[in-house]
Coordinates of C-alpha atoms and ligand atoms in Angstrom, one line a residue:
X1 CA 0.0 0.0 0.0
X2 CA 1.3 3.5 -0.8
X3 CA 1.2 5.7 2.3
X4 CA 1.0 9.0 0.6
X5 CA -1.6 11.6 -0.2
X6 CA -3.9 10.1 -2.8
X7 CA -2.8 6.6 -1.9
X8 CA -6.2 5.4 -2.9
X9 CA -5.7 7.0 -6.3
X10 CA -2.4 5.2 -6.7
X11 CA -3.8 1.9 -5.6
X12 CA -6.7 2.1 -8.0
X13 CA -4.4 2.9 -10.9
X14 CA -2.3 -0.1 -10.0
X15 CA -5.5 -2.2 -9.9
X16 CA -6.6 -0.9 -13.3
X17 CA -3.1 -1.6 -14.7
X18 CA -3.5 -5.3 -13.9
X19 CA -6.2 -5.4 -16.6
X20 CA -4.0 -6.0 -19.6
X21 CA -0.7 -6.0 -17.7
X22 CA 2.3 -6.7 -20.0
X23 CA 6.0 -7.1 -19.0
X24 CA 7.8 -4.0 -17.8
X25 CA 4.9 -2.5 -15.9
X26 CA 3.0 -1.9 -19.1
X27 CA -0.6 -2.2 -20.2
X28 CA -2.2 -3.6 -23.4
X29 CA -5.9 -2.8 -23.0
X30 CA -7.4 -2.2 -26.4
X31 CA -10.8 -0.5 -26.7
X32 CA -14.0 -2.5 -26.8
X33 CA -12.3 -5.7 -25.5
X34 CA -13.2 -7.8 -22.5
X35 CA -10.4 -6.1 -20.7
X36 CA -11.9 -2.7 -21.5
X37 CA -15.2 -3.9 -20.3
X38 CA -13.6 -5.1 -17.0
X39 CA -11.9 -1.7 -16.6
X40 CA -15.3 0.0 -17.1
X41 CA -16.9 -2.2 -14.4
X42 CA -14.1 -1.4 -12.0
X43 CA -14.5 2.4 -12.3
X44 CA -18.3 2.1 -12.2
X45 CA -17.9 0.4 -8.9
X46 CA -15.6 3.1 -7.5
X47 CA -17.9 5.8 -8.7
X48 CA -21.0 4.2 -7.2
X49 CA -19.1 3.9 -3.9
X50 CA -19.2 7.7 -3.8
X51 CA -22.8 8.1 -4.8
X52 CA -22.4 8.6 -8.6
X53 CA -24.6 7.0 -11.2
X54 CA -23.3 5.3 -14.3
X55 CA -24.8 5.7 -17.8
X56 CA -23.6 5.0 -21.3
X57 CA -24.3 6.6 -24.7
X58 CA -24.6 5.0 -28.1
X59 CA -20.9 5.7 -28.8
X60 CA -20.0 3.7 -25.7
X61 CA -18.9 6.7 -23.7
X62 CA -19.3 6.0 -20.0
X63 CA -20.6 8.7 -17.8
X64 CA -20.3 8.7 -14.0
X65 CA -22.5 11.5 -12.7
X66 CA -22.7 13.1 -9.3
X67 CA -25.8 15.1 -9.3
X68 CA -25.7 18.8 -8.4
X69 CA -28.4 20.9 -6.7
X70 CA -29.5 22.5 -9.9
X71 CA -30.7 19.8 -12.4
X72 CA -31.1 22.5 -15.1
X73 CA -27.5 23.6 -14.9
X74 CA -25.1 22.3 -17.5
X75 CA -22.8 19.8 -15.8
X76 CA -19.0 20.1 -15.4
X77 CA -17.3 17.2 -17.2
X78 CA -13.9 15.7 -16.5
X79 CA -12.4 12.3 -17.4
X80 CA -10.2 10.7 -20.1
X81 CA -9.9 7.2 -21.5
X82 CA -9.5 3.6 -20.3
X83 CA -8.1 2.1 -23.5
X84 CA -4.3 1.9 -24.0
X85 CA -1.8 1.5 -26.7
X86 CA -0.6 -2.1 -27.5
X87 CA 2.6 -1.3 -25.6
X88 CA 1.1 1.3 -23.4
X89 CA 1.7 2.5 -19.9
X90 CA -0.3 2.5 -16.6
X91 CA -1.2 6.2 -16.6
X92 CA -2.1 7.4 -20.2
X93 CA -5.8 7.9 -20.0
X94 CA -6.4 5.9 -16.8
X95 CA -5.1 8.7 -14.7
X96 CA -7.7 11.2 -15.9
X97 CA -10.6 8.8 -15.2
X98 CA -9.3 7.8 -11.7
X99 CA -8.5 11.4 -10.8
X100 CA -12.0 12.4 -11.8
X101 CA -13.4 9.8 -9.5
X102 CA -11.2 11.0 -6.7
X103 CA -12.9 14.4 -7.1
X104 CA -16.3 12.8 -6.8
X105 CA -15.1 10.9 -3.8
X106 CA -13.7 14.1 -2.1
X107 CA -17.0 15.9 -2.7
X108 CA -18.9 12.9 -1.3
X109 CA -16.7 12.4 1.7
X110 CA -17.0 16.2 2.5
X111 CA -20.8 16.1 2.0
X112 CA -20.4 18.9 -0.5
X113 CA -23.2 19.5 -3.0
X114 CA -22.2 21.5 -6.1
X115 CA -24.7 23.5 -8.0
X116 CA -23.7 21.9 -11.2
X117 CA -23.6 18.1 -11.6
X118 CA -20.1 16.7 -12.0
X119 CA -19.7 13.9 -14.6
X120 CA -16.6 11.8 -15.1
X121 CA -16.4 10.4 -18.6
X122 CA -14.4 7.5 -20.0
X123 CA -14.4 8.2 -23.7
X124 CA -14.4 5.3 -26.1
X125 CA -11.3 4.5 -28.2
X126 CA -9.2 7.5 -27.6
X127 CA -6.0 5.7 -28.6
X128 CA -7.0 4.4 -32.0
X129 CA -4.7 1.5 -31.5
X130 CA -7.1 -1.3 -32.3
X131 CA -9.5 0.7 -34.5
X132 CA -8.2 3.8 -36.4
X133 CA -8.6 6.6 -35.8
X134 CA -8.6 7.6 -32.1
X135 CA -11.1 9.8 -30.3
X136 CA -14.0 8.1 -32.0
X137 CA -16.1 8.4 -28.8
X138 CA -15.5 12.1 -28.2
X139 CA -15.8 12.8 -31.9
X140 CA -19.2 11.2 -31.9
X141 CA -20.3 12.8 -28.6
X142 CA -19.3 16.3 -29.9
X143 CA -20.9 15.7 -33.3
X144 CA -17.6 16.2 -35.0
X145 CA -18.3 13.1 -37.0
X146 CA -21.5 10.9 -37.2
X147 CA -21.4 8.1 -34.7
X148 CA -21.6 5.4 -37.4
X149 CA -18.6 6.9 -39.3
X150 CA -16.3 4.0 -38.2
X151 CA -18.7 1.1 -38.1
X152 CA -16.9 -0.7 -40.9
X153 CA -13.4 -0.1 -39.7
X154 CA -11.8 -3.4 -39.0
X155 CA -9.1 -4.4 -36.5
X156 CA -6.1 -6.6 -37.2
X157 CA -8.4 -9.7 -36.8
X158 CA -11.0 -8.4 -39.1
X159 CA -13.5 -7.4 -36.4
X160 CA -15.7 -4.5 -37.3
X161 CA -15.8 -1.5 -34.9
X162 CA -19.6 -1.4 -35.1
X163 CA -19.8 -5.0 -34.0
X164 CA -17.3 -4.6 -31.2
X165 CA -19.1 -1.5 -29.9
X166 CA -22.5 -3.3 -30.1
X167 CA -21.0 -6.2 -28.1
X168 CA -19.7 -3.9 -25.4
X169 CA -23.1 -2.2 -25.2
X170 CA -24.8 -5.5 -25.0
X171 CA -22.6 -6.5 -22.1
X172 CA -23.7 -3.3 -20.4
X173 CA -27.4 -3.7 -20.9
X174 CA -27.8 -3.2 -17.2
X175 CA -26.6 0.4 -17.5
X176 CA -29.0 3.3 -18.2
X177 CA -28.7 4.7 -21.6
X178 CA -28.2 8.4 -22.3
X179 CA -28.6 10.4 -25.5
X180 CA -25.4 11.0 -27.5
X181 CA -24.1 14.6 -27.1
X182 CA -25.4 17.1 -24.6
X183 CA -24.3 20.2 -22.8
X184 CA -21.3 20.8 -20.7
X185 CA -20.5 24.0 -18.8
X186 CA -16.9 23.1 -19.0
X187 CA -14.6 20.0 -19.5
X188 CA -11.2 19.6 -17.7
X189 CA -9.0 16.5 -18.4
X190 CA -6.1 15.5 -16.2
X191 CA -3.4 13.6 -18.1
X192 CA 0.3 12.9 -17.9
X193 CA 2.3 15.2 -20.1
X194 CA 3.8 12.5 -22.3
X195 CA 6.8 14.8 -22.9
X196 CA 9.9 16.0 -21.0
X197 CA 9.1 19.6 -20.3
X198 CA 7.6 19.7 -16.8
X199 CA 10.2 17.3 -15.4
X200 CA 13.1 19.2 -17.0
X201 CA 11.8 22.5 -15.5
X202 CA 11.0 20.8 -12.2
X203 CA 7.4 21.9 -12.3
X204 CA 4.4 20.1 -10.9
X205 CA 1.6 21.1 -13.3
X206 CA 1.1 22.0 -16.9
X207 CA -1.6 24.4 -17.6
X208 CA -2.5 23.2 -21.1
X209 CA -3.3 26.0 -23.6
X210 CA -4.2 23.8 -26.6
X211 CA -3.4 20.8 -28.7
X212 CA -1.5 20.6 -32.0
X213 CA -3.2 19.3 -35.1
X214 CA -3.0 15.7 -36.2
X215 CA -3.8 14.1 -39.6
X216 CA -3.7 10.3 -40.1
X217 CA -3.6 8.5 -43.4
X218 CA -3.9 4.8 -44.4
X219 CA -1.9 4.0 -47.5
X220 CA -2.6 0.8 -49.4
X221 CA 0.0 -0.2 -52.0
X222 CA -1.3 -2.8 -54.4
X223 CA 1.2 -4.9 -56.4
X224 CA 1.3 -8.6 -57.2
X225 CA 2.6 -11.5 -55.1
X226 CA 5.2 -13.5 -57.0
X227 CA 7.9 -16.1 -56.5
X228 CA 11.1 -14.7 -54.9
X229 CA 13.2 -17.1 -56.9
X230 CA 11.7 -17.0 -60.3
X231 CA 10.1 -13.6 -60.8
X232 CA 12.5 -11.3 -62.6
X233 CA 12.8 -7.9 -60.9
X234 CA 11.9 -6.2 -64.2
X235 CA 8.5 -7.9 -64.1
X236 CA 7.7 -7.5 -60.5
X237 CA 5.0 -5.3 -58.9
X238 CA 6.6 -5.4 -55.5
X239 CA 4.4 -3.6 -53.0
X240 CA 7.0 -3.6 -50.3
X241 CA 9.7 -2.0 -52.4
X242 CA 7.3 0.6 -53.6
X243 CA 6.1 1.3 -50.0
X244 CA 9.8 1.8 -49.1
X245 CA 10.2 4.2 -52.0
X246 CA 7.0 6.1 -50.9
X247 CA 8.1 6.3 -47.2
X248 CA 11.6 7.5 -48.2
X249 CA 10.1 10.2 -50.3
X250 CA 7.8 11.3 -47.5
X251 CA 10.8 11.4 -45.1
X252 CA 12.5 13.9 -47.4
X253 CA 9.4 16.0 -47.9
X254 CA 8.5 16.1 -44.2
X255 CA 12.0 17.1 -43.0
X256 CA 11.8 20.0 -40.6
X257 CA 15.1 21.7 -39.5
X258 CA 13.2 23.1 -36.5
X259 CA 12.0 19.6 -35.5
X260 CA 8.5 20.9 -35.0
X261 CA 6.7 18.7 -37.5
X262 CA 5.9 15.1 -36.4
X263 CA 5.9 12.5 -39.1
X264 CA 5.5 8.9 -38.1
X265 CA 5.0 5.6 -40.0
X266 CA 4.1 3.4 -37.0
X267 CA 2.2 0.5 -38.6
X268 CA 2.9 -1.6 -41.6
X269 CA 1.1 -4.8 -42.7
X270 CA 2.8 -6.8 -45.5
X271 CA 1.0 -9.6 -47.3
X272 CA 1.6 -12.3 -47.9
X273 CA 4.5 -11.5 -45.5
X274 CA 6.5 -14.5 -46.5
X275 CA 10.3 -14.4 -47.0
X276 CA 10.1 -16.1 -50.4
X277 CA 7.1 -14.3 -51.8
X278 CA 7.2 -10.9 -53.4
X279 CA 4.8 -8.6 -51.4
X280 CA 1.5 -8.3 -53.2
X281 CA 0.1 -5.6 -50.8
X282 CA 1.4 -3.3 -48.1
X283 CA -0.8 -1.2 -45.9
X284 CA 1.0 1.5 -43.8
X285 CA -0.2 4.4 -41.7
X286 CA 0.9 8.0 -41.5
X287 CA 0.6 10.1 -38.4
X288 CA 1.4 13.8 -39.2
X289 CA 1.2 16.6 -36.6
X290 CA 2.0 20.3 -36.4
X291 CA 0.8 23.2 -34.2
X292 CA 0.3 25.5 -37.2
X293 CA -2.9 24.9 -39.1
X294 CA -1.6 26.1 -42.4
X295 CA 1.5 23.9 -42.2
X296 CA -0.5 20.9 -41.2
X297 CA -2.9 21.4 -44.1
X298 CA -0.2 22.0 -46.7
X299 CA 2.0 19.1 -45.6
X300 CA -1.0 16.8 -45.3
X301 CA -2.5 17.7 -48.6
X302 CA 0.9 16.9 -50.3
X303 CA 1.0 13.4 -49.0
X304 CA -0.9 11.8 -51.9
X305 CA 1.2 13.4 -54.6
X306 CA 4.5 12.5 -52.9
X307 CA 3.4 8.9 -52.6
X308 CA 2.1 8.6 -56.2
X309 CA 5.3 10.3 -57.5
X310 CA 7.5 7.8 -55.7
X311 CA 5.9 4.5 -56.9
X312 CA 7.6 2.6 -59.7
X313 CA 5.6 -0.6 -60.0
X314 CA 2.4 -0.4 -58.0
X315 CA -0.7 1.6 -57.5
X316 CA -1.6 3.2 -54.2
X317 CA -4.8 4.2 -52.4
X318 CA -4.5 6.9 -49.8
X319 CA -7.3 7.5 -47.3
X320 CA -7.3 10.2 -44.7
X321 CA -8.6 8.6 -41.5
X322 CA -8.2 11.4 -39.0
X323 CA -8.3 15.2 -39.4
X324 CA -7.9 17.1 -36.2
X325 CA -6.8 20.7 -36.7
X326 CA -4.9 22.5 -33.9
X327 CA -7.2 23.5 -31.1
X328 CA -6.9 26.3 -28.5
X329 CA -8.5 25.7 -25.2
X330 CA -11.0 28.1 -23.7
X331 CA -9.2 31.1 -22.0
X332 CA -11.5 31.1 -19.0
X333 CA -10.9 27.4 -18.4
X334 CA -7.1 27.8 -18.9
X335 CA -7.2 30.7 -16.4
X336 CA -9.3 28.6 -14.0
X337 CA -6.7 25.8 -14.1
X338 CA -3.9 28.3 -13.6
X339 CA -5.7 29.8 -10.5
X340 CA -6.2 26.3 -9.2
X341 CA -2.5 25.4 -9.6
X342 CA -1.5 28.6 -7.8
X343 CA -4.0 28.1 -5.0
X344 CA -2.4 24.6 -4.5
X345 CA 1.0 26.2 -4.2
X346 CA 2.3 24.2 -7.1
X347 CA 4.9 25.1 -9.7
X348 CA 3.2 25.4 -13.0
X349 CA 3.5 26.8 -16.5
X350 CA 1.3 27.2 -19.6
X351 CA 2.1 24.8 -22.4
X352 CA 0.7 23.2 -25.5
X353 CA 0.0 19.5 -25.9
X354 CA 1.9 17.5 -28.5
X355 CA -0.4 14.5 -28.0
X356 CA -4.1 14.6 -29.0
X357 CA -6.8 14.1 -26.4
X358 CA -10.5 13.8 -26.2
X359 CA -10.5 17.4 -25.0
X360 CA -9.6 18.4 -28.6
X361 CA -13.1 17.4 -29.7
X362 CA -15.1 18.1 -26.5
X363 CA -13.6 21.6 -26.8
X364 CA -15.3 22.1 -30.1
X365 CA -18.7 22.2 -28.3
X366 CA -17.8 23.2 -24.7
X367 CA -15.2 25.3 -23.0
X368 CA -12.3 22.9 -22.3
X369 CA -8.9 22.7 -20.7
X370 CA -6.4 20.2 -19.5
X371 CA -4.0 19.6 -16.6
X372 CA -0.7 17.9 -17.1
X373 CA 1.5 16.2 -14.6
X374 CA 5.2 15.3 -15.3
X375 CA 6.1 11.8 -16.4
X376 CA 9.6 10.3 -16.1
X377 CA 11.9 11.2 -19.1
X378 CA 8.7 12.2 -20.9
X379 CA 8.2 8.6 -21.9
X380 CA 4.7 7.4 -22.9
X381 CA 3.1 4.8 -25.3
X382 CA 5.7 2.6 -23.7
X383 CA 5.6 0.3 -20.6
X384 CA 8.2 2.4 -18.9
X385 CA 5.7 5.3 -18.6
X386 CA 5.8 6.5 -15.0
X387 CA 4.5 9.3 -12.8
X388 CA 4.8 9.1 -9.0
X389 CA 1.9 9.0 -6.6
X390 CA 2.9 12.4 -5.4
X391 CA 3.0 13.9 -8.9
X392 CA -0.4 12.4 -9.8
X393 CA -1.8 13.5 -6.5
X394 CA -0.7 17.1 -7.2
X395 CA -2.6 17.1 -10.5
X396 CA -5.7 15.7 -8.8
X397 CA -5.6 18.5 -6.2
X398 CA -5.6 21.0 -9.1
X399 CA -8.4 19.2 -10.8
X400 CA -10.5 19.2 -7.6
X401 CA -9.9 22.9 -7.1
X402 CA -10.8 23.7 -10.7
X403 CA -13.9 21.5 -10.8
X404 CA -15.2 22.9 -7.5
X405 CA -14.8 26.4 -8.9
X406 CA -16.6 25.6 -12.2
X407 CA -19.3 23.5 -10.5
X408 CA -20.0 26.3 -8.0
X409 CA -20.1 24.9 -4.6
X410 CA -23.0 26.2 -2.4
Ligands
HGY1 O1 -1.6 9.7 -30.1 C1 -1.9 10.5 -29.2 O2 -1.5 11.7 -29.3 C2 -2.7 10.1 -28.0 O3 -1.8 9.8 -27.0 N1 -3.5 9.0 -28.3
MN2 MN1 -4.2 9.7 -23.6
MN3 MN1 -2.1 7.8 -25.7

């Protein structure tokens, strides 16, 4: 047991991390899996222990609501996500959900009734690891995309997103349903920084000002499988060689001497993926990010032409699967978070987010902001991801102060 402030928060995070535990203190808890369902049941139990009620919307977003005194007042939302990367860490996402429940528990234990209801949300599929893209739950909730947009997206085993979502909702038939969308007076998400800044500057809290833009693409290179021993190179339509040509050309085009642009090819599926068969098809992903809208649009719009110009033997289909422009958080919410950090006597600074979050989409329909806590060496999307109980507790103190202000105690 951890004998520190917020020991319960730490212990709950450790309990959650056992659902999908992988070597090196990591977590592999893909969205809409049995492990995800178990994690949802765990947080529902914790929320009910402090008087909150659970409900779920058609996108699978899980709401844990502590009613306020004014049922007509728009609620204050907080939360994050329970799904992880395949080689994820114990804190990315889970921290924001558990921290939100800590706020509910603190209000409950203190017998405090806020005017506005407070709702902790676990958004569906923030990571986009199993089903691309990420943030499908918050994009559906905010109306950024229609909720059925991704129904036919398939995971690596060919399972449809729509079917996996339906199965999860069936498993939660006991939970009350709520309409998709709705009002929020404000949304604040607590999250680990997933970068090195706060640790390097020995600060406790990041007052997040906004999120850079992200564009994802799925590239399918179609050639023809052939015998590695008999097919002359001059006659081949080698999808892997052409994919390499395309990625090499993209690397050149996406070079940024200021190292601000983020260009990643993180996933590649080769078929038939046999050492003595020429690749007939390659599917690879592109993750492109930049804080400047015009740069992101220009670089992203150039992707198709760069790929087509690099191919020698094959054809390629390029589909944009995610289009999230840079988002600035609401100044009043950012100020509220900053005030809360100051009132807690914590070292803090304003900073942007390099990672995307559900707040990017929630913020398109409600005033939103985020709270960052440091993580060791800035490591994330890696089992070595780590923030201490004290660092996480500090962030939760700020979250509680900000939520109480926004929800208007008394
Ligand atoms: O990829 C991201 O930025 C987020 O951590 N899912
Ligand atoms: Mn996250
Ligand atoms: Mn993540």
